[in-house]
Coordinates of C-alpha atoms in Angstrom, one line a residue:
X1 CA 1.1 3.5 -28.6
X2 CA 4.2 3.7 -27.0
X3 CA 5.3 0.7 -24.3
X4 CA 4.1 1.4 -21.0
X5 CA 6.2 2.9 -18.4
X6 CA 5.8 2.8 -14.4
X7 CA 6.2 4.3 -11.4
X8 CA 6.2 2.7 -7.9
X9 CA 4.9 4.7 -4.5
X10 CA 5.6 3.7 -0.9
X11 CA 2.1 3.0 0.7
X12 CA 0.7 1.0 3.4
X13 CA 0.9 0.7 7.1
X14 CA 4.4 1.1 8.6
X15 CA 6.1 1.5 12.0
X16 CA 5.1 5.4 12.1
X17 CA 1.6 4.8 11.5
X18 CA -0.1 3.1 13.0
X19 CA 2.8 1.5 14.6
X20 CA 3.4 -1.8 12.7
X21 CA 3.9 -3.0 9.0
X22 CA 2.1 -5.2 7.4
X23 CA 2.9 -9.0 7.6
X24 CA 4.6 -10.7 4.4
X25 CA 4.6 -14.6 4.9
X26 CA 7.7 -17.3 4.1
X27 CA 5.7 -18.3 0.9
X28 CA 5.6 -14.6 0.0
X29 CA 2.0 -13.8 0.4
X30 CA 1.1 -10.7 2.3
X31 CA -1.8 -8.6 4.2
X32 CA -2.3 -5.1 3.0
X33 CA -2.9 -2.8 5.8
X34 CA -3.9 1.0 5.4
X35 CA -2.3 3.7 7.1
X36 CA -4.3 5.7 9.9
X37 CA -6.4 8.8 8.3
X38 CA -4.4 11.4 9.4
X39 CA -6.4 14.6 8.1
X40 CA -9.7 16.3 9.4
X41 CA -12.7 14.5 7.4
X42 CA -16.2 15.8 6.5
X43 CA -18.8 14.7 8.0
X44 CA -20.6 11.3 6.0
X45 CA -23.1 13.6 4.3
X46 CA -20.4 15.3 2.8
X47 CA -19.1 12.6 1.3
X48 CA -19.4 12.0 -2.5
X49 CA -20.6 8.2 -1.9
X50 CA -23.0 7.8 0.9
X51 CA -20.8 5.0 2.6
X52 CA -19.1 4.9 6.1
X53 CA -15.5 6.1 7.1
X54 CA -13.9 2.8 7.1
X55 CA -12.0 1.9 10.8
X56 CA -9.2 -0.9 11.2
X57 CA -12.1 -2.6 12.9
X58 CA -13.6 -3.1 9.4
X59 CA -10.9 -4.1 7.7
X60 CA -10.8 -7.8 6.7
X61 CA -7.7 -8.6 8.3
X62 CA -6.4 -12.3 9.1
X63 CA -5.1 -11.0 12.4
X64 CA -6.2 -8.6 15.8
X65 CA -5.1 -4.7 15.9
X66 CA -4.4 -3.1 18.9
X67 CA -7.7 -2.5 21.1
X68 CA -6.6 1.4 20.7
X69 CA -6.9 1.2 16.9
X70 CA -10.0 -0.7 16.3
X71 CA -12.1 2.3 15.7
X72 CA -9.5 4.4 14.3
X73 CA -10.5 5.5 10.5
X74 CA -8.2 3.7 8.1
X75 CA -6.8 6.1 4.8
X76 CA -8.3 3.8 2.3
X77 CA -5.5 4.6 -0.3
X78 CA -4.8 3.0 -2.7
X79 CA -8.2 1.4 -3.2
X80 CA -8.6 -1.9 -5.3
X81 CA -11.7 -3.4 -6.0
X82 CA -12.7 -6.7 -3.8
X83 CA -10.1 -5.3 -1.2
X84 CA -11.0 -4.1 2.1
X85 CA -14.6 -3.6 0.8
X86 CA -13.8 -1.3 -1.7
X87 CA -14.7 -1.4 -5.3
X88 CA -12.7 0.8 -7.5
X89 CA -8.8 1.4 -8.5
X90 CA -8.1 5.1 -7.3
X91 CA -5.2 6.4 -5.7
X92 CA -4.7 10.3 -4.1
X93 CA -1.7 12.0 -3.3
X94 CA -1.1 15.2 -1.6
X95 CA 2.8 15.5 -1.8
X96 CA 4.4 17.4 -4.6
X97 CA 7.5 15.0 -4.9
X98 CA 5.1 12.1 -5.7
X99 CA 2.2 14.0 -7.5
X100 CA 4.5 15.4 -9.8
X101 CA 6.0 12.3 -11.2
X102 CA 2.4 10.4 -11.0
X103 CA 1.0 13.4 -13.3
X104 CA 3.2 12.8 -16.3
X105 CA 1.9 9.2 -16.4
X106 CA -0.4 8.8 -19.4
X107 CA -3.4 5.7 -19.8
X108 CA -1.8 2.5 -20.5
X109 CA 0.9 3.1 -17.6
X110 CA 1.4 1.4 -14.5
X111 CA 1.5 3.2 -11.0
X112 CA 2.8 0.6 -8.5
X113 CA 2.5 0.7 -5.0
X114 CA 5.3 -1.0 -2.6
X115 CA 5.3 -1.1 1.0
X116 CA 7.8 -2.0 3.7
X117 CA 6.8 -5.5 5.5
X118 CA 7.7 -7.8 8.3
X119 CA 8.3 -11.5 7.7
X120 CA 5.9 -13.3 9.6
X121 CA 4.5 -16.9 10.0
X122 CA 1.4 -18.0 8.4
X123 CA -1.4 -17.6 11.5
X124 CA 0.3 -14.7 13.3
X125 CA -2.4 -13.4 15.4
X126 CA -1.0 -9.8 14.4
X127 CA 0.1 -7.1 17.5
X128 CA -3.3 -7.1 18.9
X129 CA -3.8 -7.1 22.3
X130 CA -3.9 -10.9 24.1
X131 CA -7.8 -11.1 24.7
X132 CA -8.4 -14.6 26.7
X133 CA -12.1 -14.0 26.7
X134 CA -12.3 -13.6 22.9
X135 CA -15.2 -15.9 21.7
X136 CA -15.1 -16.4 18.2
X137 CA -12.8 -15.7 14.9
X138 CA -13.9 -12.2 14.7
X139 CA -12.2 -11.4 18.2
X140 CA -8.9 -13.3 17.3
X141 CA -6.6 -12.6 20.1
X142 CA -3.5 -10.6 19.3
X143 CA 0.3 -11.9 19.8
X144 CA 1.7 -10.5 23.1
X145 CA 5.1 -11.6 21.6
X146 CA 4.0 -10.2 18.2
X147 CA 7.6 -8.5 17.5
X148 CA 9.5 -11.7 18.2
X149 CA 7.9 -13.8 15.5
X150 CA 10.1 -12.6 12.6
X151 CA 12.2 -14.3 10.0
X152 CA 15.1 -15.3 13.0
X153 CA 12.2 -16.8 15.1
X154 CA 10.6 -18.5 11.8
X155 CA 14.5 -19.9 10.8
X156 CA 15.1 -21.2 14.4
X157 CA 12.2 -23.3 14.0
X158 CA 12.8 -24.8 10.9
X159 CA 10.5 -23.0 9.0
X160 CA 10.8 -23.1 5.1
X161 CA 11.1 -18.9 4.1
X162 CA 11.2 -18.0 0.2
X163 CA 14.9 -17.3 -0.7
X164 CA 14.3 -14.3 -2.1
X165 CA 12.6 -12.7 0.8
X166 CA 14.4 -10.4 3.5
X167 CA 15.5 -11.8 6.7
X168 CA 13.4 -9.3 8.7
X169 CA 11.8 -6.3 7.2
X170 CA 12.1 -5.5 3.7
X171 CA 10.4 -3.3 0.9
X172 CA 8.3 -5.3 -1.8
X173 CA 6.0 -4.7 -4.7
X174 CA 2.6 -5.9 -3.7
X175 CA -0.2 -4.1 -6.5
X176 CA -0.4 -2.6 -9.3
X177 CA -2.9 -0.2 -11.4
X178 CA -3.0 0.1 -14.8
X179 CA -3.7 3.9 -15.5
X180 CA -6.7 4.4 -17.1
X181 CA -6.7 8.4 -16.5
X182 CA -4.7 11.0 -14.1
X183 CA -6.2 14.1 -12.6
X184 CA -3.6 16.5 -11.4
X185 CA -3.0 20.1 -10.7
X186 CA -1.5 20.8 -13.9
X187 CA -4.9 20.1 -15.8
X188 CA -6.9 22.5 -17.2
X189 CA -9.6 22.3 -14.4
X190 CA -6.7 23.1 -12.0
X191 CA -8.5 24.3 -8.5
X192 CA -7.6 27.8 -7.6
X193 CA -5.6 26.3 -4.3
X194 CA -2.9 24.1 -6.3
X195 CA -5.1 20.7 -5.7
X196 CA -7.2 18.8 -8.5
X197 CA -10.7 20.2 -9.0
X198 CA -12.6 18.4 -6.5
X199 CA -15.7 18.2 -9.0
X200 CA -13.8 16.3 -11.7
X201 CA -12.2 14.0 -8.9
X202 CA -15.8 13.7 -7.9
X203 CA -16.8 12.8 -11.0
X204 CA -14.0 10.4 -11.8
X205 CA -12.9 8.6 -8.5
X206 CA -16.2 9.3 -6.0
X207 CA -14.8 6.8 -3.5
X208 CA -11.1 7.7 -3.0
X209 CA -10.6 8.7 0.4
X210 CA -8.8 12.0 -0.3
X211 CA -12.6 13.1 -1.0
X212 CA -13.4 12.4 2.3
X213 CA -10.8 15.0 3.8
X214 CA -11.8 18.8 4.9
X215 CA -10.1 20.1 2.9
X216 CA -9.6 17.8 -0.4
X217 CA -6.1 17.8 -0.4
X218 CA -5.0 15.9 -3.4
X219 CA -2.3 17.2 -6.1
X220 CA -3.0 14.2 -8.4
X221 CA -5.7 11.6 -8.5
X222 CA -5.3 8.4 -10.7
X223 CA -7.9 6.1 -11.7
X224 CA -6.9 2.2 -12.5
X225 CA -8.4 0.1 -15.8
X226 CA -10.7 -2.3 -12.5
X227 CA -9.9 -5.4 -14.6
X228 CA -6.1 -4.8 -14.3
X229 CA -5.5 -3.3 -11.4
X230 CA -5.1 -4.7 -7.9
X231 CA -3.1 -6.8 -5.3
X232 CA -0.5 -9.0 -6.5
X233 CA -0.8 -13.2 -5.7
X234 CA 2.8 -12.8 -4.3
X235 CA 5.2 -10.1 -3.3
X236 CA 7.6 -9.0 -5.7
X237 CA 11.5 -7.7 -3.7
X238 CA 12.9 -4.6 -3.8
X239 CA 15.0 -5.7 -1.0
X240 CA 18.2 -8.1 -0.9
X241 CA 17.7 -11.2 0.6
X242 CA 20.0 -10.3 3.4
X243 CA 18.7 -7.0 4.3
X244 CA 15.9 -5.2 4.4
X245 CA 17.7 -1.7 3.8
X246 CA 19.7 -3.0 0.7
X247 CA 18.1 -2.6 -2.5
X248 CA 18.2 -5.6 -5.0
X249 CA 18.9 -5.0 -8.6
X250 CA 14.9 -4.2 -9.2
X251 CA 16.1 -0.8 -7.6
X252 CA 19.7 -0.7 -8.9
X253 CA 19.4 -2.1 -12.0
X254 CA 15.9 -1.3 -13.6
X255 CA 14.6 2.0 -11.7
X256 CA 15.7 5.7 -11.8
X257 CA 16.7 5.1 -7.8
X258 CA 20.4 4.8 -7.1
X259 CA 19.4 2.8 -4.2
X260 CA 21.7 4.7 -1.6
X261 CA 19.9 6.0 1.4
X262 CA 16.5 5.3 2.4
X263 CA 15.4 4.2 -0.7
X264 CA 12.6 2.5 0.3
X265 CA 10.8 5.6 1.3
X266 CA 11.4 7.6 -2.3
X267 CA 9.2 7.4 -5.7
X268 CA 11.1 4.8 -8.4
X269 CA 10.9 5.4 -12.2
X270 CA 11.1 2.7 -14.5
X271 CA 11.6 3.1 -18.4
X272 CA 9.4 1.0 -21.0
X273 CA 12.4 -1.9 -21.1
X274 CA 12.4 -1.8 -17.4
X275 CA 8.7 -1.7 -16.8
X276 CA 8.9 -4.6 -19.6
X277 CA 11.1 -7.1 -17.2
X278 CA 9.4 -5.7 -14.1
X279 CA 5.7 -7.1 -15.4
X280 CA 6.9 -10.2 -16.6
X281 CA 8.1 -11.0 -13.0
X282 CA 4.8 -9.7 -12.0
X283 CA 3.2 -12.1 -14.1
X284 CA 5.5 -15.1 -13.5
X285 CA 4.0 -14.8 -9.6

């Protein structure tokens, strides 16, 4: 069996959807915040598994979200065992630029996930509304000055921040999935509309968020080994420590990406030697 390769793709909350980035804390720990569900969805009885469509209010977040988002459904993708109430490791993607590269992964390879995160203090109350009437921890107040609680705010107050973190926002690897199986629109069981055969996806990944969409739209569905997939204990920075928009050597020296332009939005591949080095960094967290 050949040494594993890896592909890293951008996921999770950002300043466009839902309007804020998830936090990375001064010690490199973080919170994974999914994006909102932007597509039409089936009625619950049409889901392969009988479960509700989760909302931001259902997530186990350590901070408040704005009142207007609490009932907004989330696109819980990727999903990992034990994270936000999920039990499997799966990821689906409808976009050709990512799907084609994910489809090239084989069992034992790694699908890595990165997000743009903003440096925040521990105990950050989140971008939610200030609600002095909140009675308990389940109704945490938001932070009216949320956008000011960034790296500059921390450093002005003498808070120790890990030296490899970007000063405000940056791109960070935060989760990984060791590939067990990949279904793609080029498989023998390909559907007629250029997406993965839905019945095959239901059998392999019944709780994946794309199977709740109407119509089902995933061009690729990856299934991970549940015992070797999940969130990291600490982020692995992809940005330089002096500017989030500048790529560090993990990108420029190890990945297929040039690190020029908006590199933090693109999928990036790692060959086997580079993957070995990236996995060593993850293992060293």
